[in-house]
Amino acid sequence: MAILEKTEMLTNAAGRIVPELANGRSQVPYMGVGKYVPSGCKSAPPIRTAAEYPSNGDKRVANLETALRKCGLRDGMVISSHHHLRDGDRVALMALEAASLIGAKDLMWFPSASFPSQKSAIALMEAGVIDHIEGSMNGPLGDYCTQGKMRGMGVLRPHGGRWQAIQDGEVHLDIAVIAAPTADPFGNCDGSHGKSACGSLGFALADSIYADHVIVVTDNLVAFPCVPWQIQGNNVDFVVEVESIGDPAKIVSGTTQITRSPDRLRIAEFVARFLRDAGIMRNGFSFQAGSGGIALAFVGYLKQMMKQADVKARFVRGGSTKYLVELLEEGLTDYILDGQTFDLEGIRSIASNPRHVATSPFTSYNYHGKGNFASLVDAVVLGATEVDINFNANVVTHSDGRLLHGIGGWQNCLASGCTILAVPSFRDRIPVIVDEVTTLCGPGELIDVVATERGIAINPRRQDLLNAVKGSTLPIRTIEEIKNEVERICGGKARRLQRTEKPVAIVKWVDGTVIDTIWQVP
Amino acid sequence: MGNGVIIDTVAGGVAGHCGPEVRSDLQVRIEPRQRGGLEIKLESRVDAYYGDSIRRQAEEVLEALVVKNAHVEIYDEGALPFVIAARIEVAARRAGFGEGTRVLLDQFPLREPSTRDRMRRSRLYVPGSEPKYFINAALHESDGIILDLEDSVHINEKDSARLLVRNALRAVDFLNCERMVRVNQIPLGFEDLDEIVPECPDLILLPKVEHPEQVIEVDRRISKIQSDYGLTRIIWLMPILESALGIENAFVIAKASERVVALTIGLEDYTADLGVVKTSAGNESLFARQRVVNAACAAGVQAIDSVFGDVGDMEGLQAWAANSRALGFQGMGCVHPSQIAVIHESFAPSASELEKARRILAAYEEAQAKGLGVVSLGSKMIDPPVVHRALRLMATARDMGVVR
C-alpha cells in the first residue's frame, strides 16, 4: 500500500520542485525537451497459448465479478479503464465495484481519464478498495486529490504518456477492462456501432496489448466476427455482456455547439486569420483542433478562408465533430485522423467513411514510438488555464492550485509545427496571462502563439512566424503588453497561491519525467 | 460565494447581483448602524486572488462616502474594480449615505474628442446595468459604443446603471469607439446628465424626441454642467425620433442645437405609435425613414438607421443594411457584436461602385487637363453632381479603409 511516503524533493530542468519518489517508484525529474532517452526493452505481457482458450472462440462469462476472479484479482493490483464513453461511462465503476465485492483492497485505478460522473470512486478510496488514481482527475475527484485525501499520489500523464508508461514498464497493467459498444464472443470489438457507439476505442488499445488480463464489456454482442475490430479478440481473455455500458446522452452530444460569446468568436477568428496570414494554410497542410467552443468556431472560420483561397488540407486530426466531418464531406480535407469522436455526425462519419480513420495514442502521441503523428501536424489549436510571459502553460489546475482538467493529448500536441493556445486573457477577474504559471504542463519553447481577445502574442523564439505575419492586419502584440493590460483591467496582479508543502500529485512530461508537482491546497 | 436569494428584511441599501449564474458582478448590502464602526463581510469567487484588494477598495469607497458605522456584506462574482466601486456607492446611497458625494476612479487617458462628421456606421448598444459586457465591448470595433441607461434598464435600476456607466467612462478603455450614452427622457434624463456629462462622453443619444425644445433644454443643461466643472470638451447629440410627431419635426429637431450631429429613428416605438406591425421588409416605416434621411441631409447632419433586432438572422441584417444605405443612411445600430462586421461590409462601397467612381474621376481629370468644360465617359455626359458623388464615394471608401 502506497501511503504518501516521505520523499526528497528535487529541482528539475524547468526549475520546478518535484518529488524523487511517487507511490514507491523513483522518478526522473524533467530534463528538457527531448533530453530523456531511456534504453532497454519494452515490457511484454505473459506468454499465453491458444490451448488455454475455448476452441469455439466463446470467451463469455456470466458477469464482471466472475471475470475479475478468473483474472486472479488480488490486493494491490492495477485495474485500467478508458474514457471513450466520456462522462457517460458505466463500465469503470462497475468493474471497481465488482472488485470491491470480491474484497480486493489497495487497487491502483488507471483510467485514461476520469469524469465527474465517476465521483463514487471517492467512496471506494475511503473504503480502501482504491489506493490511488493515476490518470486525469477533475471535479469531485480532483478536489479529493488536491485536498490531500487520496492515500497514494496522483499521477497525471498525457494520452501518449500513458502508452509510454505501459511500454517502458513504469505501469504494469494487471487487468484491463474495456467498454465496447460492439463486440463478439471472441473479444473483437469496435466503437463505431451499437446503441452506445462512441467512435474510436484508441485509448484502450495499449491496455489490450500489454495487460496481463483483458476483459471486454459490451451491451451489443454480435456473432463472430465483429467487423471492423479496432481491438483484437486475440488479446482478450473474457467477454462480459451487460444491459448497458453507458448513458448515450453523455457519451456523445447530439450537436456540438460553436461558442456564441463574441469575445471567444473573436479569438477563433484571430487564430484562423493567423493560419492564413502566416502561410500555414496552404494546399496539403494539416491541423488539429479540439472540441471546445473556440476550437469549433475556429474550424468554421478556417473553412470559409480555405474555400475563398481554394485550399485543401491533406489531413485534419480530431477529436472529430460535425465541423470536421463537413470539411471531409465537402472535399476540404483528404482525411480525418480521429483520436476520439464527440458527436453523432462524427460517429456516422467514422462508421461509414473510409477516409475518416480511427487512430490511437500509439500512432499519434507515443514517446516510445519510432516517431508519432503529433509532430507531423502543421498547426494545433489548444486551450490552457494559464500562460506565462515565457509562454509556459498550465492546463491541469486553476490558478488556486485545484485540479481542473486532465492533460489529454495536450502535451503531445505541443510537438506540432505551430502550437497555438487560444485563450481569453482573463476569466471573470482572474488573469490567464500571468507572470508564472501555477502548474507547469507545457514548456514555453514549444508554445508558439497565444491568441487572446486582446491580440496575438508570438513567441520571440519563432522569428519566422513574426516575419511571416508582417503586413497582416492582425493585432500582433508582445505577451507582456497583453499581461500588463489584463493586470490594469483586473486591478493589479492576482495574489499568488500560497501552497502547502505536501505534494498530492505529479505531472509527467511526454517522456515520463516529472515536469511539476501539484500540492495540497490550503 | 453568494447564494443569490437573500430576503430583504434590513432597512438598508442593496445593489447589484450575485448567484451561481452571475458573472463579473457583485451584490452589496449595507445596513446602517448607530455605532460599532464598519463591519465588512466578503464572499468572493476570486477571494484567493483579490480578496484583500476588494476589502481595501470597499473601505476606501465607504470612507469617501462617510459611512462610519455599518454592517456591509459583499457577495462578489469576479467583478472588476469599476463595478465594485459603483455597486458599493449605489448601496450606500440607497442606505442614505453619501448625499452629494461622487466617488471617482482614476480617469483612463481620454482619446481625441470626436468630430462632427466622423464615421458612425455602427453603434453597439450595451445595457447599462450589465457591466460584464462593458470591458470588451470596444474590441469588436464598432464606430461607437452606446452605454444605455434607457430602455434596457429597469426603472428600479436607473440609479445603479447611471453610476456603472459613469465609472465605465472613467475606467474602461473604449479604444477608438465613440463613447456614447443613451440617457432617459427628461426629466429623468437630467439626473443622468448630471452624473454623466462631467465624465466627458463623446455623444449623448436623446430618446423619444418630438420637439426642438427638448433638444435645446438638454443642450443648455450640458453647457451648464460643463461650465460648472470647467470642461470644454465637445459633447455631441443624436436625437432619436420614435413617434409620428418626432418624424414630422425631424428637420427642426436636427437644427435645434449646434451639438446635433445625427438623427436616428427608433422603429419599435414608431410602429407602435402608428399601430402597425414592424416587418423585416420595413414598408410600414419607409416614409419615416426617408423623412429622417431627407431632414438630416437638409440640416447638414448624418442620418442613422434603427437597429435590426434578430441577432440570429445575418442574411436579414445584410438585406436591411444594404437597403438602409441605398435609402441614404450612413449607419445603423447593433444589438450584438456579431452584427458589426456585416454592417460595415454593407455600408462600404462595393467594388463595382468604386470602379465606376474611379472611371468617372479619371474622365473628369482628363477633361480638366484638356480644358474641356464637358466631361464624358463613353457615350454618357457626366454632370457635376455625378463627379461630386464619385468624390464623396472615394472619400467614404478611404475612411472605411476599403481603399487607400
Short mmCIF file of N, CA and C in Angstrom, two decimals, chain A residues 143 146 385-386 394 396-404 430 438-439 495-499 518-522, chain B residues 45-49:
data_model
loop_
_atom_site.label_atom_id
_atom_site.label_comp_id
_atom_site.label_asym_id
_atom_site.label_seq_id
_atom_site.Cartn_x
_atom_site.Cartn_y
_atom_site.Cartn_z
N ASP A 143 -10.86 17.47 -6.52
CA ASP A 143 -10.85 18.12 -5.20
C ASP A 143 -10.37 17.14 -4.12
N THR A 146 -6.60 17.05 -4.45
CA THR A 146 -5.86 18.25 -4.04
C THR A 146 -6.11 18.61 -2.57
N THR A 385 -5.31 26.88 -18.97
CA THR A 385 -5.87 27.65 -17.85
C THR A 385 -5.02 28.88 -17.56
N GLU A 386 -3.71 28.78 -17.82
CA GLU A 386 -2.81 29.92 -17.61
C GLU A 386 -1.68 29.84 -18.63
N ASN A 394 -0.22 26.13 -18.40
CA ASN A 394 -0.83 25.22 -17.44
C ASN A 394 -2.16 24.77 -18.03
N VAL A 396 -3.82 21.91 -16.26
CA VAL A 396 -4.44 20.98 -15.30
C VAL A 396 -5.05 21.62 -14.06
N THR A 397 -4.51 22.76 -13.63
CA THR A 397 -5.05 23.34 -12.39
C THR A 397 -5.61 24.74 -12.61
N HIS A 398 -6.53 25.11 -11.72
CA HIS A 398 -6.94 26.50 -11.59
C HIS A 398 -5.74 27.29 -11.06
N SER A 399 -5.86 28.61 -11.12
CA SER A 399 -4.80 29.42 -10.52
C SER A 399 -4.73 29.23 -9.01
N ASP A 400 -5.75 28.65 -8.41
CA ASP A 400 -5.68 28.40 -6.96
C ASP A 400 -5.16 27.01 -6.65
N GLY A 401 -4.66 26.30 -7.67
CA GLY A 401 -4.00 25.03 -7.44
C GLY A 401 -4.91 23.81 -7.44
N ARG A 402 -6.23 24.03 -7.58
CA ARG A 402 -7.15 22.88 -7.62
C ARG A 402 -7.13 22.25 -9.01
N LEU A 403 -7.21 20.92 -9.05
CA LEU A 403 -7.22 20.21 -10.33
C LEU A 403 -8.49 20.54 -11.10
N LEU A 404 -8.34 20.84 -12.37
CA LEU A 404 -9.48 21.28 -13.17
C LEU A 404 -9.66 20.39 -14.40
N ILE A 430 -9.97 36.83 -13.14
CA ILE A 430 -8.73 36.07 -12.93
C ILE A 430 -7.88 36.08 -14.19
N THR A 438 0.92 28.53 -12.37
CA THR A 438 0.78 27.82 -11.10
C THR A 438 1.35 26.40 -11.23
N THR A 439 0.97 25.72 -12.30
CA THR A 439 1.48 24.37 -12.56
C THR A 439 2.02 24.36 -13.99
N ARG A 495 -3.14 37.71 -6.40
CA ARG A 495 -2.22 37.22 -5.38
C ARG A 495 -1.81 35.79 -5.70
N ARG A 496 -0.51 35.51 -5.56
CA ARG A 496 -0.03 34.16 -5.86
C ARG A 496 -0.55 33.17 -4.84
N LEU A 497 -0.76 31.97 -5.34
CA LEU A 497 -1.23 30.89 -4.49
C LEU A 497 -0.23 30.61 -3.37
N GLN A 498 -0.73 30.53 -2.14
CA GLN A 498 0.10 30.08 -1.03
C GLN A 498 -0.05 28.57 -0.96
N ARG A 499 0.97 27.83 -1.40
CA ARG A 499 0.81 26.39 -1.43
C ARG A 499 1.32 25.77 -0.14
N ILE A 518 1.74 18.87 -8.06
CA ILE A 518 0.52 19.52 -7.58
C ILE A 518 0.49 19.33 -6.07
N TRP A 519 0.28 20.44 -5.40
CA TRP A 519 0.40 20.45 -3.94
C TRP A 519 -0.98 20.48 -3.31
N GLN A 520 -1.02 19.94 -2.11
CA GLN A 520 -2.28 20.02 -1.37
C GLN A 520 -2.69 21.49 -1.23
N VAL A 521 -3.97 21.77 -1.45
CA VAL A 521 -4.41 23.17 -1.31
C VAL A 521 -4.65 23.46 0.17
N PRO A 522 -4.41 24.72 0.55
CA PRO A 522 -4.53 25.06 1.98
C PRO A 522 -5.97 24.87 2.47
N ARG B 45 -15.78 34.89 -5.31
CA ARG B 45 -15.29 33.84 -6.18
C ARG B 45 -13.77 33.97 -6.39
N VAL B 46 -13.29 35.18 -6.26
CA VAL B 46 -11.86 35.41 -6.52
C VAL B 46 -11.14 35.81 -5.22
N ASP B 47 -11.69 35.37 -4.10
CA ASP B 47 -11.13 35.76 -2.80
C ASP B 47 -9.64 35.41 -2.72
N ALA B 48 -9.28 34.23 -3.23
CA ALA B 48 -7.88 33.79 -3.12
C ALA B 48 -6.93 34.75 -3.84
N TYR B 49 -7.44 35.44 -4.83
CA TYR B 49 -6.57 36.29 -5.64
C TYR B 49 -6.72 37.77 -5.30
#
